[in-house]
Short mmCIF file of C-alpha atoms in Angstrom, two decimals:
data_model
loop_
_atom_site.label_atom_id
_atom_site.label_comp_id
_atom_site.label_asym_id
_atom_site.label_seq_id
_atom_site.Cartn_x
_atom_site.Cartn_y
_atom_site.Cartn_z
CA MET A 26 0.27 -0.20 0.00
CA LYS A 27 1.82 2.54 -1.67
CA ALA A 28 0.29 5.46 1.25
CA PHE A 29 2.35 4.67 4.38
CA SER A 30 5.15 5.26 2.20
CA GLU A 31 4.61 8.94 2.22
CA GLY A 32 2.26 8.67 5.40
CA MET A 33 -1.55 7.63 6.14
CA SER A 34 -3.62 8.61 8.80
CA GLY A 35 -7.61 7.94 9.20
CA SER A 36 -9.88 6.60 11.06
CA LEU A 37 -9.24 2.99 13.54
CA LYS A 38 -13.69 2.48 12.41
CA ILE A 39 -12.90 1.78 9.14
CA PHE A 40 -9.26 0.13 9.64
CA SER A 41 -8.38 -1.35 12.85
CA ALA A 42 -5.42 -1.62 15.12
CA PRO A 43 -4.38 -4.65 14.10
CA ASP A 44 -4.89 -4.59 10.41
CA VAL A 45 -2.74 -0.51 10.75
CA LEU A 46 0.11 -2.50 12.61
CA GLN A 47 0.32 -5.90 10.10
CA LEU A 48 0.23 -3.71 6.74
CA ILE A 49 3.40 -2.45 7.91
CA SER A 50 5.06 -5.41 9.49
CA GLN A 51 3.88 -7.03 5.94
CA GLN A 52 5.38 -3.86 4.13
CA ARG A 53 8.75 -3.60 5.85
CA LYS A 54 8.68 -0.53 6.75
CA LYS A 55 10.22 1.47 8.91
CA GLY A 56 8.63 4.45 11.01
CA VAL A 57 5.77 5.06 14.21
CA VAL A 58 1.80 4.47 13.84
CA TYR A 59 0.69 7.07 16.61
CA PHE A 60 -3.40 5.84 17.90
CA TYR A 61 -5.06 8.60 19.44
CA ARG A 62 -8.32 7.75 21.47
CA GLY A 63 -9.51 10.74 23.53
CA LYS A 64 -7.07 11.73 26.19
CA THR A 65 -4.68 8.56 25.59
CA GLU A 66 -2.21 8.68 22.35
CA ALA A 67 -0.54 5.61 22.32
CA ALA A 68 3.04 4.82 19.44
CA VAL A 69 4.33 2.36 18.16
CA GLY A 70 8.29 1.91 16.20
CA PHE A 71 9.06 0.18 13.40
CA GLU A 72 11.96 -0.92 11.60
CA ASP A 73 12.33 -3.13 8.69
CA GLY A 74 8.30 -4.65 9.66
CA LYS A 75 9.60 -5.31 13.47
CA VAL A 76 8.33 -3.83 16.76
CA VAL A 77 10.91 -2.25 17.89
CA ALA A 78 9.99 0.62 21.26
CA ALA A 79 6.13 1.42 22.02
CA TYR A 80 4.15 3.22 24.76
CA ILE A 81 0.89 4.97 26.06
CA ILE A 82 0.32 8.34 27.86
CA ARG A 83 -2.73 8.16 29.57
CA GLU A 84 -5.25 11.14 30.36
CA GLY A 85 -1.79 13.30 30.35
CA GLU A 86 0.45 10.96 32.37
CA PHE A 87 3.67 8.69 31.17
CA GLU A 88 5.28 6.16 33.10
CA SER A 89 8.90 6.06 31.89
CA LEU A 90 11.10 3.24 31.57
CA GLU A 91 13.06 5.07 34.41
CA ASN A 92 9.94 5.23 36.76
CA PHE A 93 8.81 2.18 36.12
CA LEU A 94 11.81 0.14 37.23
CA VAL A 95 12.47 2.18 40.30
CA LYS A 96 7.95 1.84 41.20
CA SER A 97 8.81 -2.56 40.93
CA GLY A 98 11.65 -2.12 43.09
CA LEU A 99 13.88 -3.89 40.39
CA VAL A 100 16.21 -0.46 41.01
CA SER A 101 16.60 1.32 44.21
CA ARG A 102 15.97 4.76 44.58
CA GLU A 103 19.40 4.96 45.26
CA ASP A 104 20.42 3.47 42.17
CA TYR A 105 18.68 5.32 40.69
CA LYS A 106 19.89 8.80 41.66
CA THR A 107 23.70 7.26 41.66
CA ALA A 108 22.73 6.46 37.38
CA LYS A 109 20.86 9.76 37.58
CA GLU A 110 24.33 11.80 37.89
CA ILE A 111 26.28 9.56 35.83
CA GLN A 112 23.89 10.44 32.89
CA GLU A 113 24.18 14.06 33.99
CA ASP A 114 28.07 13.58 33.73
CA THR A 115 27.72 12.55 29.85
CA GLY A 116 24.30 12.82 28.86
CA GLU A 117 24.27 8.65 28.13
CA PRO A 118 20.72 6.94 29.04
CA LEU A 119 20.09 5.49 31.68
CA GLU A 120 19.78 2.23 31.45
CA GLU A 121 21.85 1.49 29.81
CA ILE A 122 24.20 2.78 32.66
CA LEU A 123 21.92 0.96 34.96
CA VAL A 124 23.50 -1.88 32.77
CA LYS A 125 26.73 -0.88 32.67
CA GLU A 126 26.97 -0.58 36.54
CA GLY A 127 25.95 -3.62 36.98
CA VAL A 128 22.03 -2.53 38.55
CA ILE A 129 20.41 -4.80 36.07
CA THR A 130 21.69 -6.54 32.92
CA SER A 131 20.49 -6.07 29.59
CA ASP A 132 19.20 -9.62 29.42
CA ASN A 133 16.15 -8.54 32.04
CA LEU A 134 16.20 -4.82 30.91
CA ILE A 135 15.27 -6.48 27.01
CA GLU A 136 12.58 -8.29 29.22
CA ILE A 137 11.43 -5.68 30.24
CA ILE A 138 10.92 -3.63 27.59
CA SER A 139 9.43 -6.18 26.16
CA PHE A 140 7.02 -6.96 28.27
CA LYS A 141 6.23 -2.82 28.21
CA ILE A 142 5.51 -3.22 24.17
CA GLN A 143 2.93 -5.96 25.14
CA GLU A 144 1.49 -3.47 27.17
CA VAL A 145 0.64 -1.17 24.43
CA ILE A 146 -0.33 -3.75 22.06
CA ASP A 147 -2.60 -5.46 24.45
CA GLU A 148 -4.04 -2.21 24.86
CA ILE A 149 -4.88 -0.54 21.48
CA ILE A 150 -6.14 -3.94 19.93
CA THR A 151 -9.42 -3.11 21.40
CA TRP A 152 -9.67 0.43 21.04
CA LYS A 153 -12.83 -0.11 18.46
CA GLU A 154 -12.44 4.21 17.28
CA GLY A 155 -10.44 6.49 17.37
CA ILE A 156 -8.01 7.65 15.18
CA TYR A 157 -3.65 6.28 13.35
CA LYS A 158 -1.04 8.43 11.82
CA PHE A 159 1.64 6.76 10.61
CA GLU A 160 4.69 9.14 9.95
CA PRO A 161 7.59 6.59 8.38
CA ASP A 162 11.18 7.08 8.99
CA LYS A 163 10.46 8.66 12.61
CA GLU A 164 12.44 6.51 15.41
CA ILE A 165 10.70 6.56 19.07
CA TYR A 166 14.41 5.82 21.75
CA LYS A 167 16.86 7.35 18.74
CA PHE A 168 19.71 7.70 21.02
CA SER A 169 18.65 4.47 23.00
CA LYS A 170 21.34 1.77 22.55
CA VAL A 171 19.35 -1.75 23.60
CA LYS A 172 17.85 -3.18 20.18
CA ILE A 173 14.48 -5.21 20.57
CA MET A 174 12.65 -6.06 17.18
CA LEU A 175 9.95 -8.28 17.75
CA PRO A 176 7.85 -9.92 14.88
CA LEU A 177 4.58 -7.69 15.51
CA ASP A 178 2.44 -11.77 14.92
CA SER A 179 3.59 -13.48 17.80
CA LEU A 180 2.86 -9.49 19.86
CA LEU A 181 -0.69 -9.81 18.11
CA MET A 182 -0.55 -13.53 18.96
CA GLU A 183 -0.17 -12.87 22.71
CA ALA A 184 -2.03 -9.72 22.87
CA ALA A 185 -5.40 -12.45 21.30
CA TRP A 186 -4.06 -14.48 24.21
CA HIS A 187 -4.35 -12.31 26.91
CA GLN A 188 -8.38 -10.69 25.45
CA ASP A 189 -9.34 -14.37 25.64
CA GLU A 190 -8.21 -15.21 28.97
CA TRP A 191 -8.94 -11.52 30.83
CA PRO A 192 -13.53 -12.62 30.82
CA ARG A 193 -12.70 -15.99 33.50
CA ILE A 194 -9.83 -13.68 35.14
CA LYS A 195 -11.98 -10.92 35.65
CA GLU A 196 -15.18 -13.10 37.33
CA LYS A 197 -12.36 -13.52 39.57
CA ILE A 198 -10.32 -10.52 40.07
CA LYS A 199 -13.61 -8.30 39.94
CA SER A 200 -11.96 -4.86 40.52
CA SER A 201 -8.47 -3.47 40.53
CA ASP A 202 -8.84 -2.41 44.27
CA MET A 203 -9.16 -6.01 46.29
CA VAL A 204 -6.79 -6.87 48.34
CA PHE A 205 -6.05 -10.75 49.10
CA LYS A 206 -4.30 -12.41 51.71
CA ILE A 207 -3.10 -16.15 52.25
CA SER A 208 -5.61 -18.33 52.48
CA SER A 209 -6.38 -20.06 55.79
CA LYS A 210 -7.40 -23.87 54.08
CA LYS A 211 -4.82 -25.59 53.45
CA PRO A 212 -5.34 -25.88 49.19
CA GLN A 213 -6.50 -29.80 48.39
CA ILE A 214 -3.46 -30.11 45.58
CA GLU A 215 -0.36 -28.59 46.56
CA LEU A 216 0.94 -27.58 42.12
CA GLU A 217 4.47 -26.12 41.77
CA LEU A 218 3.77 -23.04 41.18
CA GLU A 219 5.77 -20.57 38.32
CA LYS A 220 8.34 -18.93 38.63
CA ASP A 221 6.06 -15.49 38.45
CA GLU A 222 2.88 -16.73 40.79
CA LYS A 223 6.07 -17.29 43.85
CA LYS A 224 7.46 -13.69 43.04
CA VAL A 225 3.32 -12.36 42.84
CA LEU A 226 2.54 -14.73 45.99
CA LYS A 227 5.09 -12.97 47.82
CA LEU A 228 4.05 -9.42 47.53
CA VAL A 229 -0.37 -10.74 48.49
CA ASN A 230 -0.57 -9.66 53.02
CA GLY A 231 -3.43 -8.64 53.14
CA LYS A 232 -3.36 -4.78 52.77
CA ARG A 233 -1.79 -4.55 49.44
CA SER A 234 -4.77 -4.15 46.82
CA VAL A 235 -4.11 -5.70 43.18
CA GLN A 236 -3.13 -2.70 41.64
CA GLU A 237 -0.86 -1.66 44.09
CA ILE A 238 0.86 -5.73 43.70
CA VAL A 239 0.53 -4.96 39.49
CA ASN A 240 2.79 -1.37 40.57
CA ILE A 241 5.67 -3.30 42.15
CA SER A 242 5.31 -6.56 40.65
CA GLY A 243 7.67 -5.51 38.16
CA LEU A 244 5.04 -8.18 35.52
CA GLY A 245 3.02 -5.96 34.09
CA LYS A 246 -0.91 -6.26 34.73
CA PHE A 247 -1.50 -9.02 31.95
CA LYS A 248 0.78 -11.71 34.10
CA THR A 249 0.59 -10.12 37.70
CA TYR A 250 -3.18 -10.73 37.51
CA PHE A 251 -2.57 -14.06 35.82
CA ALA A 252 -1.12 -15.36 38.30
CA LEU A 253 -2.85 -13.70 41.46
CA TYR A 254 -6.11 -15.73 39.26
CA ARG A 255 -3.91 -19.07 39.43
CA LEU A 256 -3.59 -18.67 42.84
CA TYR A 257 -6.70 -18.02 44.30
CA GLU A 258 -7.44 -21.37 41.77
CA MET A 259 -5.48 -23.11 43.69
CA GLY A 260 -6.70 -22.46 47.34
CA ARG A 261 -3.37 -20.14 47.98
CA ILE A 262 -4.91 -16.60 48.34
CA GLU A 263 -8.24 -15.49 49.38
CA PRO A 264 -10.01 -12.10 48.54
CA VAL A 265 -10.14 -10.08 51.73
CA GLU A 266 -13.79 -9.78 52.75
CA LYS A 267 -14.49 -6.09 52.89
CA VAL A 268 -17.23 -3.66 55.76
CA SER A 269 -20.34 -2.70 54.55
CA GLU A 270 -19.42 1.35 55.31
CA LYS A 271 -23.23 0.49 57.72
CA GLU A 272 -20.70 -2.04 59.60
CA GLU A 273 -18.08 -0.14 59.50
CA GLU A 274 -19.68 2.94 61.19
CA ILE A 275 -20.99 -0.38 64.01
CA VAL A 276 -17.04 -0.22 64.04
CA GLN A 277 -16.08 2.87 65.47
CA GLU A 278 -19.33 3.15 67.42
CA VAL A 279 -18.26 0.49 69.73
CA LEU A 280 -15.10 1.81 69.49
CA LYS A 281 -16.29 4.79 70.46
CA GLU A 282 -17.98 4.04 73.62
CA LYS A 283 -15.17 1.53 74.88
CA LYS A 284 -13.32 4.63 74.87
CA VAL A 285 -15.49 6.32 76.43
CA LYS A 286 -16.01 3.62 78.88
CA LYS A 287 -12.15 3.50 79.89
CA ILE A 288 -12.14 7.39 80.24
CA LYS A 289 -14.56 7.55 83.14
CA GLU A 290 -12.78 3.93 84.51
CA LYS A 291 -9.24 5.97 84.93
CA THR A 292 -11.58 9.17 85.80
CA LEU A 293 -13.25 7.58 88.87
CA ILE A 294 -10.33 5.37 90.07
CA PHE A 295 -7.94 8.76 89.99
CA HIS A 296 -10.79 10.88 91.47
CA PRO A 297 -9.84 12.47 95.38
CA LEU A 298 -13.34 10.97 96.59
CA ALA A 299 -12.93 7.27 94.99
CA PHE A 300 -10.82 6.59 98.27
CA HIS A 301 -13.27 8.20 100.30
#
């Protein structure tokens, strides 16, 4: 399709996101395709038809790779601060400094970037409305030396599998506000946990919400939800029952009454007339 070599834009109602991505890939183009829906912007970078980068900005909020590394605990704040100081002196990309300083490995970095790209693909293929615009020869993160070239077909297949799994996951994990705790009952069948499941299980403490676990797991949204779903299915974790507003009011009233009673008892004990 010649239009792609000159740049092209259109509506996702007419030409779906998967169709746009596949055309660019099949024609082995280099450039960036931008997707816009409301206040959300996403971009996917291509080189020789392979996906090399992606990002998403939701409601004006962009989570940089650096912030993700710190928030997820993959990089400590001290190491991040040191890397930033080096960056100010050398001008090198931060992720390259972190690898060079041995804070993370290049394999770790490639794995993280790959699943962040997958998360972008997962989202944009669900968009039924919005617009797209392809800009040939443009690059995302053009100064980065970390080279990733992912086949689009693999990303789309993975995204399709994720879409198939989400309804099943959502039946158990209905909200990102849900809180899980370690199950008080012993699982009937002891299954060997996968690496992701072991990592997520350590983060379940009866206080963290699902969203908080997603933020600090370093696994991304789908992998974290899927691990929680599997742990729930195996009986390793269980949801913390939420107290209703009415129940909370009753609890607070009881605590208030107990507090008043204690104050009265102390007053009675230490009042001078109490000894006569």
